CSV table of C-alpha atoms in Angstrom, one decimal:
chain,number,residue,atom,x,y,z
A,1,MET,CA,-30.7,47.7,2.3
A,2,ASN,CA,-30.5,48.6,-1.4
A,3,ARG,CA,-31.5,52.0,-2.6
A,4,ARG,CA,-34.7,50.9,-4.2
A,5,HIS,CA,-35.9,49.1,-1.0
A,6,PHE,CA,-34.9,52.2,1.0
A,7,LEU,CA,-37.0,54.5,-1.2
A,8,GLN,CA,-40.0,52.2,-1.1
A,9,THR,CA,-39.7,51.8,2.7
A,10,SER,CA,-39.4,55.6,3.1
A,11,ALA,CA,-42.3,56.3,0.9
A,12,PHE,CA,-44.4,53.8,2.8
A,13,SER,CA,-43.4,55.2,6.2
A,14,THR,CA,-44.2,58.8,5.0
A,15,ALA,CA,-47.6,57.7,3.7
A,16,ALA,CA,-48.3,55.8,6.9
A,17,LEU,CA,-47.4,58.8,9.0
A,18,ALA,CA,-49.6,61.1,7.0
A,19,LEU,CA,-52.5,58.7,7.3
A,20,SER,CA,-52.0,58.4,11.1
A,21,GLN,CA,-51.9,62.2,11.4
A,22,ALA,CA,-55.0,62.6,9.3
A,23,ARG,CA,-56.8,60.1,11.5
A,24,ALA,CA,-55.5,61.1,14.9
A,25,VAL,CA,-58.4,61.2,17.3
A,26,VAL,CA,-58.5,64.4,19.4
A,27,PRO,CA,-56.4,63.6,22.5
A,28,GLY,CA,-58.6,62.7,25.5
A,29,LEU,CA,-61.9,62.9,23.5
A,30,MET,CA,-64.4,60.3,24.7
A,31,ILE,CA,-66.9,58.8,22.3
A,32,GLY,CA,-70.2,57.3,23.3
A,33,ILE,CA,-73.7,56.5,22.3
A,34,ASP,CA,-77.1,58.1,23.1
A,35,HIS,CA,-79.4,55.2,23.4
A,36,PHE,CA,-82.0,56.8,21.2
A,37,ALA,CA,-79.8,56.1,18.2
A,38,VAL,CA,-81.0,52.5,18.3
A,39,ARG,CA,-84.5,53.1,19.6
A,40,ALA,CA,-86.1,50.5,17.3
A,41,THR,CA,-84.4,47.7,19.4
A,42,GLY,CA,-86.7,48.4,22.3
A,43,TRP,CA,-83.9,47.5,24.6
A,44,LYS,CA,-83.8,48.3,28.3
A,45,ALA,CA,-80.8,49.9,30.0
A,46,ALA,CA,-78.7,46.8,30.6
A,47,GLN,CA,-78.8,45.9,26.9
A,48,HIS,CA,-77.8,49.4,25.9
A,49,ILE,CA,-74.8,49.2,28.2
A,50,GLU,CA,-73.9,45.8,26.8
A,51,TYR,CA,-74.1,47.2,23.3
A,52,ALA,CA,-71.9,50.2,24.1
A,53,ALA,CA,-69.4,47.8,25.7
A,54,SER,CA,-69.4,45.6,22.6
A,55,LEU,CA,-68.5,48.6,20.5
A,56,LYS,CA,-65.7,49.6,23.0
A,57,LEU,CA,-67.3,53.0,23.5
A,58,ASP,CA,-66.4,55.2,26.5
A,59,THR,CA,-69.9,56.2,27.5
A,60,CYS,CA,-73.5,55.2,27.3
A,61,PHE,CA,-76.1,57.9,27.5
A,62,ILE,CA,-79.5,56.6,28.6
A,63,SER,CA,-81.5,59.7,27.8
A,64,GLU,CA,-85.0,58.7,28.8
A,65,LEU,CA,-86.3,57.3,32.0
A,66,GLY,CA,-88.6,54.7,30.2
A,67,VAL,CA,-85.5,52.6,29.4
A,68,PHE,CA,-85.1,51.8,33.1
A,69,GLU,CA,-87.0,48.8,34.5
A,70,SER,CA,-87.0,50.2,38.0
A,71,PHE,CA,-85.6,53.0,40.2
A,72,GLU,CA,-84.9,50.8,43.2
A,73,ASP,CA,-81.4,51.0,44.6
A,74,GLY,CA,-80.5,47.4,43.9
A,75,TYR,CA,-81.5,47.6,40.2
A,76,LEU,CA,-79.6,50.8,39.6
A,77,GLN,CA,-76.6,49.6,41.5
A,78,GLY,CA,-76.6,46.5,39.3
A,79,LEU,CA,-76.5,48.7,36.2
A,80,LYS,CA,-73.7,50.8,37.6
A,81,ASP,CA,-71.7,47.6,38.4
A,82,GLN,CA,-72.3,46.3,34.9
A,83,ALA,CA,-71.1,49.6,33.4
A,84,ASP,CA,-68.1,49.9,35.7
A,85,LYS,CA,-67.0,46.3,34.8
A,86,ALA,CA,-67.2,47.1,31.1
A,87,GLY,CA,-65.4,50.4,31.5
A,88,VAL,CA,-68.4,52.4,30.3
A,89,LYS,CA,-69.3,55.7,31.9
A,90,LEU,CA,-73.1,56.3,32.3
A,91,TYR,CA,-74.9,59.5,31.5
A,92,ILE,CA,-78.7,59.7,32.0
A,93,GLY,CA,-81.6,61.9,31.3
A,94,THR,CA,-85.3,62.4,30.9
A,95,SER,CA,-87.6,64.2,28.4
A,96,SER,CA,-89.5,67.5,28.9
A,97,VAL,CA,-89.7,69.1,32.3
A,98,CYS,CA,-91.7,72.1,31.0
A,99,GLY,CA,-95.3,71.7,32.1
A,100,THR,CA,-96.5,74.3,29.5
A,101,SER,CA,-94.9,72.5,26.6
A,102,ASN,CA,-96.9,70.4,24.1
A,103,THR,CA,-94.4,67.6,24.8
A,104,TRP,CA,-94.9,67.4,28.5
A,105,LYS,CA,-96.1,64.1,29.9
A,106,PRO,CA,-96.8,63.5,33.7
A,107,THR,CA,-95.5,59.9,33.6
A,108,TYR,CA,-93.3,60.4,36.7
A,109,GLY,CA,-95.3,63.1,38.5
A,110,THR,CA,-94.9,66.8,38.2
A,111,PRO,CA,-92.1,68.4,36.2
A,112,GLU,CA,-90.3,69.1,39.4
A,113,GLU,CA,-90.8,65.5,40.6
A,114,THR,CA,-89.6,64.2,37.2
A,115,LEU,CA,-86.4,66.2,37.3
A,116,ALA,CA,-85.8,65.2,41.0
A,117,LEU,CA,-86.2,61.5,40.1
A,118,THR,CA,-83.7,61.9,37.3
A,119,ILE,CA,-81.2,63.7,39.6
A,120,LYS,CA,-81.5,60.9,42.2
A,121,ALA,CA,-81.0,58.2,39.6
A,122,ALA,CA,-78.0,60.0,38.1
A,123,LYS,CA,-76.4,60.0,41.6
A,124,LYS,CA,-77.0,56.2,42.0
A,125,LEU,CA,-75.6,55.4,38.5
A,126,GLY,CA,-72.6,57.7,38.7
A,127,SER,CA,-73.8,60.0,35.9
A,128,PRO,CA,-72.4,63.5,36.2
A,129,VAL,CA,-75.5,65.0,34.7
A,130,ALA,CA,-79.3,64.8,34.7
A,131,ARG,CA,-80.4,65.8,31.2
A,132,CYS,CA,-83.8,67.2,30.3
A,133,TYR,CA,-85.3,69.5,27.7
A,134,LEU,CA,-88.0,72.1,27.2
A,135,GLY,CA,-90.0,70.8,24.2
A,136,ASN,CA,-90.0,71.3,20.4
A,137,GLN,CA,-90.5,73.9,17.7
A,138,LYS,CA,-94.3,73.9,18.1
A,139,ASP,CA,-93.8,75.7,21.5
A,140,ARG,CA,-92.4,78.7,19.6
A,141,SER,CA,-95.8,79.3,18.1
A,142,SER,CA,-97.9,79.0,21.3
A,143,ASP,CA,-99.3,81.9,23.2
A,144,GLY,CA,-96.5,83.8,24.9
A,145,GLY,CA,-93.9,82.3,22.5
A,146,ILE,CA,-90.9,80.4,23.5
A,147,GLN,CA,-90.1,82.8,26.4
A,148,LYS,CA,-93.1,81.6,28.4
A,149,HIS,CA,-91.8,78.1,28.2
A,150,ILE,CA,-88.2,79.2,29.0
A,151,GLU,CA,-89.5,80.9,32.2
A,152,GLU,CA,-91.5,77.7,33.2
A,153,THR,CA,-88.4,75.6,32.7
A,154,ILE,CA,-86.2,77.9,34.8
A,155,LYS,CA,-88.8,77.6,37.6
A,156,VAL,CA,-88.6,73.8,37.5
A,157,ILE,CA,-84.8,73.8,37.5
A,158,LYS,CA,-84.5,76.2,40.4
A,159,ALA,CA,-86.9,74.1,42.4
A,160,ASN,CA,-84.3,71.3,42.1
A,161,LYS,CA,-81.2,73.5,42.8
A,162,SER,CA,-80.6,72.3,46.4
A,163,LEU,CA,-81.1,68.7,45.4
A,164,ALA,CA,-78.7,68.9,42.4
A,165,GLU,CA,-76.1,70.7,44.4
A,166,GLY,CA,-76.4,68.3,47.3
A,167,GLU,CA,-76.0,65.3,45.1
A,168,GLY,CA,-73.2,66.8,43.0
A,169,ILE,CA,-75.2,66.5,39.8
A,170,LYS,CA,-75.4,69.1,37.1
A,171,ILE,CA,-78.7,69.6,35.2
A,172,ALA,CA,-78.1,69.5,31.4
A,173,ILE,CA,-80.7,71.2,29.2
A,174,GLU,CA,-80.8,70.1,25.5
A,175,ASN,CA,-81.6,72.3,22.5
A,176,HIS,CA,-84.3,70.0,21.4
A,177,ALA,CA,-86.2,69.6,18.1
A,178,GLY,CA,-85.8,73.2,17.2
A,179,ASP,CA,-87.3,74.6,20.5
A,180,MET,CA,-84.5,77.0,21.4
A,181,GLN,CA,-81.7,78.7,19.5
A,182,SER,CA,-78.3,78.9,21.1
A,183,HIS,CA,-78.6,82.4,22.5
A,184,GLU,CA,-82.0,81.4,24.1
A,185,LEU,CA,-80.6,78.3,25.8
A,186,LYS,CA,-77.5,80.3,26.9
A,187,ALA,CA,-79.8,82.9,28.6
A,188,LEU,CA,-81.8,80.1,30.2
A,189,ILE,CA,-78.7,78.5,31.7
A,190,GLU,CA,-77.4,81.8,32.9
A,191,ALA,CA,-80.8,82.7,34.5
A,192,ALA,CA,-81.1,79.3,36.2
A,193,GLY,CA,-77.4,79.3,37.4
A,194,LYS,CA,-74.3,78.2,35.6
A,195,SER,CA,-72.9,76.6,38.8
A,196,TYR,CA,-75.3,73.7,38.5
A,197,VAL,CA,-76.8,74.0,35.0
A,198,GLY,CA,-75.3,73.4,31.6
A,199,ALA,CA,-76.1,72.5,28.0
A,200,ASN,CA,-76.7,69.2,26.3
A,201,ILE,CA,-75.5,70.3,22.9
A,202,ASP,CA,-77.1,68.8,19.8
A,203,PRO,CA,-75.8,70.1,16.4
A,204,GLY,CA,-78.6,68.3,14.5
A,205,ASN,CA,-81.3,70.1,16.4
A,206,ALA,CA,-79.3,73.4,15.9
A,207,VAL,CA,-79.8,73.0,12.1
A,208,TRP,CA,-83.6,72.6,12.6
A,209,ALA,CA,-83.4,75.9,14.5
A,210,MET,CA,-81.6,77.5,11.5
A,211,GLU,CA,-78.2,77.7,13.1
A,212,GLU,CA,-75.0,76.6,11.5
A,213,PRO,CA,-73.5,73.9,13.8
A,214,MET,CA,-70.0,75.4,14.2
A,215,ALA,CA,-71.5,78.8,15.0
A,216,HIS,CA,-73.9,77.1,17.4
A,217,LEU,CA,-70.9,75.4,19.1
A,218,GLU,CA,-69.1,78.7,19.7
A,219,VAL,CA,-72.1,80.0,21.7
A,220,LEU,CA,-72.9,76.9,23.7
A,221,GLY,CA,-69.5,75.1,23.8
A,222,PRO,CA,-68.3,76.8,27.0
A,223,LEU,CA,-71.6,75.8,28.8
A,224,THR,CA,-71.7,72.2,27.4
A,225,ILE,CA,-71.7,69.4,29.9
A,226,CYS,CA,-73.2,66.7,27.8
A,227,SER,CA,-73.9,66.0,24.1
A,228,SER,CA,-76.1,64.2,21.6
A,229,VAL,CA,-74.5,64.5,18.1
A,230,ARG,CA,-75.2,63.7,14.5
A,231,ASP,CA,-74.4,65.1,11.1
A,232,SER,CA,-76.8,66.9,8.7
A,233,MET,CA,-77.2,67.1,5.0
A,234,ALA,CA,-79.0,70.1,3.5
A,235,TRP,CA,-80.0,71.4,0.1
A,236,GLU,CA,-82.0,74.2,-1.5
A,237,ASP,CA,-85.4,73.8,-3.0
A,238,GLU,CA,-88.0,76.3,-4.4
A,239,ASN,CA,-89.4,77.1,-0.9
A,240,GLY,CA,-86.1,77.4,0.9
A,241,ALA,CA,-84.2,74.4,2.1
A,242,VAL,CA,-84.5,70.7,3.1
A,243,ILE,CA,-82.7,69.1,6.0
A,244,GLN,CA,-81.9,65.5,6.5
A,245,TRP,CA,-79.9,64.2,9.4
A,246,THR,CA,-77.2,61.7,8.6
A,247,ALA,CA,-74.5,59.5,10.1
A,248,ILE,CA,-71.4,61.4,11.1
A,249,GLY,CA,-69.1,62.0,8.1
A,250,GLU,CA,-71.9,61.7,5.6
A,251,GLY,CA,-73.3,65.3,5.9
A,252,LEU,CA,-72.1,68.8,5.7
A,253,VAL,CA,-70.6,69.3,9.1
A,254,ASP,CA,-66.8,69.2,9.3
A,255,PHE,CA,-66.7,66.8,12.3
A,256,SER,CA,-62.9,66.8,12.4
A,257,ALA,CA,-63.0,70.6,13.1
A,258,TYR,CA,-66.1,70.2,15.2
A,259,ALA,CA,-64.5,67.5,17.5
A,260,LYS,CA,-61.3,69.6,17.9
A,261,ARG,CA,-63.2,72.7,18.8
A,262,PHE,CA,-65.6,70.8,21.0
A,263,ALA,CA,-62.7,69.4,23.0
A,264,GLN,CA,-61.3,72.9,23.4
A,265,LEU,CA,-64.5,74.5,24.6
A,266,ALA,CA,-65.9,71.6,26.6
A,267,PRO,CA,-62.8,69.6,27.9
A,268,GLY,CA,-63.7,66.2,29.3
A,269,VAL,CA,-67.2,66.1,27.8
A,270,PRO,CA,-67.9,63.1,25.6
A,271,LEU,CA,-69.2,63.2,22.0
A,272,GLN,CA,-72.2,60.9,22.3
A,273,VAL,CA,-73.7,59.8,19.0
A,274,GLU,CA,-77.5,60.1,18.5
A,275,THR,CA,-78.1,59.3,14.9
A,276,ILE,CA,-81.8,59.9,13.8
A,277,SER,CA,-81.5,59.5,10.1
A,278,GLY,CA,-83.5,58.7,7.1
A,279,PHE,CA,-86.2,61.4,6.8
A,280,ALA,CA,-86.2,64.9,5.3
A,281,LYS,CA,-87.5,68.1,7.0
A,282,PRO,CA,-88.6,71.0,4.7
A,283,MET,CA,-87.6,74.4,5.9
A,284,SER,CA,-89.8,76.7,3.8
A,285,TRP,CA,-88.2,79.9,4.8
A,286,LYS,CA,-89.2,81.7,1.6
A,287,LYS,CA,-92.8,81.7,2.8
A,288,ASP,CA,-93.9,84.4,5.1
A,289,GLU,CA,-95.8,82.1,7.5
A,290,PHE,CA,-92.7,80.2,8.2
A,291,TRP,CA,-91.3,83.1,10.3
A,292,THR,CA,-94.0,83.3,13.0
A,293,PRO,CA,-92.0,81.2,15.5
A,294,PHE,CA,-88.8,83.2,14.7
A,295,PRO,CA,-89.6,86.9,14.7
A,296,GLY,CA,-86.8,89.1,13.7
A,297,TYR,CA,-84.4,86.3,12.9
A,298,ARG,CA,-84.6,86.6,9.1
A,299,ASP,CA,-82.3,89.7,9.0
A,300,THR,CA,-79.6,88.3,11.2
A,301,ALA,CA,-76.0,87.2,10.2
A,302,ALA,CA,-76.7,83.9,11.9
A,303,PHE,CA,-79.6,83.1,9.5
A,304,LYS,CA,-77.5,84.1,6.5
A,305,GLY,CA,-74.7,81.7,7.7
A,306,TRP,CA,-77.3,78.9,7.9
A,307,VAL,CA,-78.5,79.7,4.4
A,308,GLU,CA,-75.0,79.4,3.1
A,309,PHE,CA,-74.7,76.1,4.9
A,310,THR,CA,-77.8,74.8,3.1
A,311,LYS,CA,-76.4,75.7,-0.3
A,312,LYS,CA,-73.5,73.3,0.1
A,313,GLY,CA,-75.4,70.0,0.0
A,314,LYS,CA,-77.3,67.8,-2.3
A,315,PRO,CA,-80.5,65.8,-2.1
A,316,ILE,CA,-80.1,62.3,-0.6
A,317,PRO,CA,-82.7,59.5,-0.4
A,318,SER,CA,-84.8,58.9,2.7
A,319,PHE,CA,-85.0,55.5,4.3
A,320,LYS,CA,-88.2,53.5,4.7
A,321,ALA,CA,-88.1,49.9,6.0
A,322,PRO,CA,-90.1,47.5,3.7
A,323,ASP,CA,-93.5,46.5,5.0
A,324,GLY,CA,-93.8,42.9,6.2
A,325,PRO,CA,-92.5,40.6,8.9
A,326,GLY,CA,-88.9,41.9,8.4
A,327,LYS,CA,-89.7,45.6,8.9
A,328,LYS,CA,-88.5,45.9,12.5
A,329,ASP,CA,-85.3,44.0,11.8
A,330,ALA,CA,-84.6,46.3,8.8
A,331,GLU,CA,-85.2,49.4,11.0
A,332,ILE,CA,-82.8,48.0,13.7
A,333,ALA,CA,-80.2,47.1,11.1
A,334,TYR,CA,-80.4,50.6,9.6
A,335,GLN,CA,-80.1,52.4,13.0
A,336,LYS,CA,-77.2,50.2,14.0
A,337,GLY,CA,-75.5,50.9,10.7
A,338,GLU,CA,-75.9,54.7,11.1
A,339,LEU,CA,-74.6,54.6,14.7
A,340,GLU,CA,-71.7,52.3,14.1
A,341,ARG,CA,-70.4,54.1,11.0
A,342,SER,CA,-70.6,57.3,13.0
A,343,THR,CA,-68.5,56.0,16.0
A,344,ALA,CA,-66.0,54.4,13.6
A,345,TRP,CA,-65.7,57.7,11.7
A,346,LEU,CA,-65.0,59.7,14.9
A,347,ARG,CA,-62.4,57.1,16.0
A,348,GLU,CA,-60.6,57.2,12.7
A,349,LYS,CA,-60.9,60.7,11.4
A,350,ALA,CA,-61.9,63.1,14.2
């Protein structure tokens, strides 16, 4: 080997090593999909499992019961067999189990019955969790505030304690659509019982609740047993700030740091991508009426940290599928693109 070739080879090897180190995935971190990321497809559970397998993902989180065609043993066993054959771990969930929330729907019976059905299905499918949530930010402005709904949710969870413990399933509560801040969800989990209840962490919803995602992770990470993750862009405007969720790696969250800390605080829990992108949410915090759902929060260090977060971004365009016969296909293509760029980013750069 001559000197010139040696130097070229050495330089290439050094660059390759640096690139591999920069793109090293957090050891042991599983990556998956929350089915809601590609909701426009209208797929049922089997198709979501097939899609997750085609992307070579570790998990498929079917986070709503409506995606299942049946709850009969044979059907659920068939889904589990399909997932096992593909090497995909299933996680499942339902929507609100809070009967006082504006989001509650009695599709599967009472809140207690809905959660019980989810726990039983989780057992059949091999899911370690049965995920649910309280509601959304509108619940904060209702009579009694968010605390009334927290107490109602705790009651429903406790009614299912013996079932969850008997089946070996943990109940995962999501911080959903700005309903609870991290300290409130932490208090709910502790009041219900940490032995069988944990958090389904969502950093995008944290931003809607005026929490900086890394700070939010520090509070809920040790309680996290499931996840639904996306990135967020934010920017200032004359009334406060604007938030737009994005594909991972295209917003303000340092997901390399987030993934590393997530793995430390919640070892063995997958990062499951739930991209819900393309629209902007105004957060008009400079207006007094904005603060009704968040009494006392304006003077906190947590809010100031969130404001600093929103100052770092820039406006980005929203997405609207063109009207016409190709609208649905355009929505599906957009959602798949957001999801697939996110999982690729996590694999290469987390």
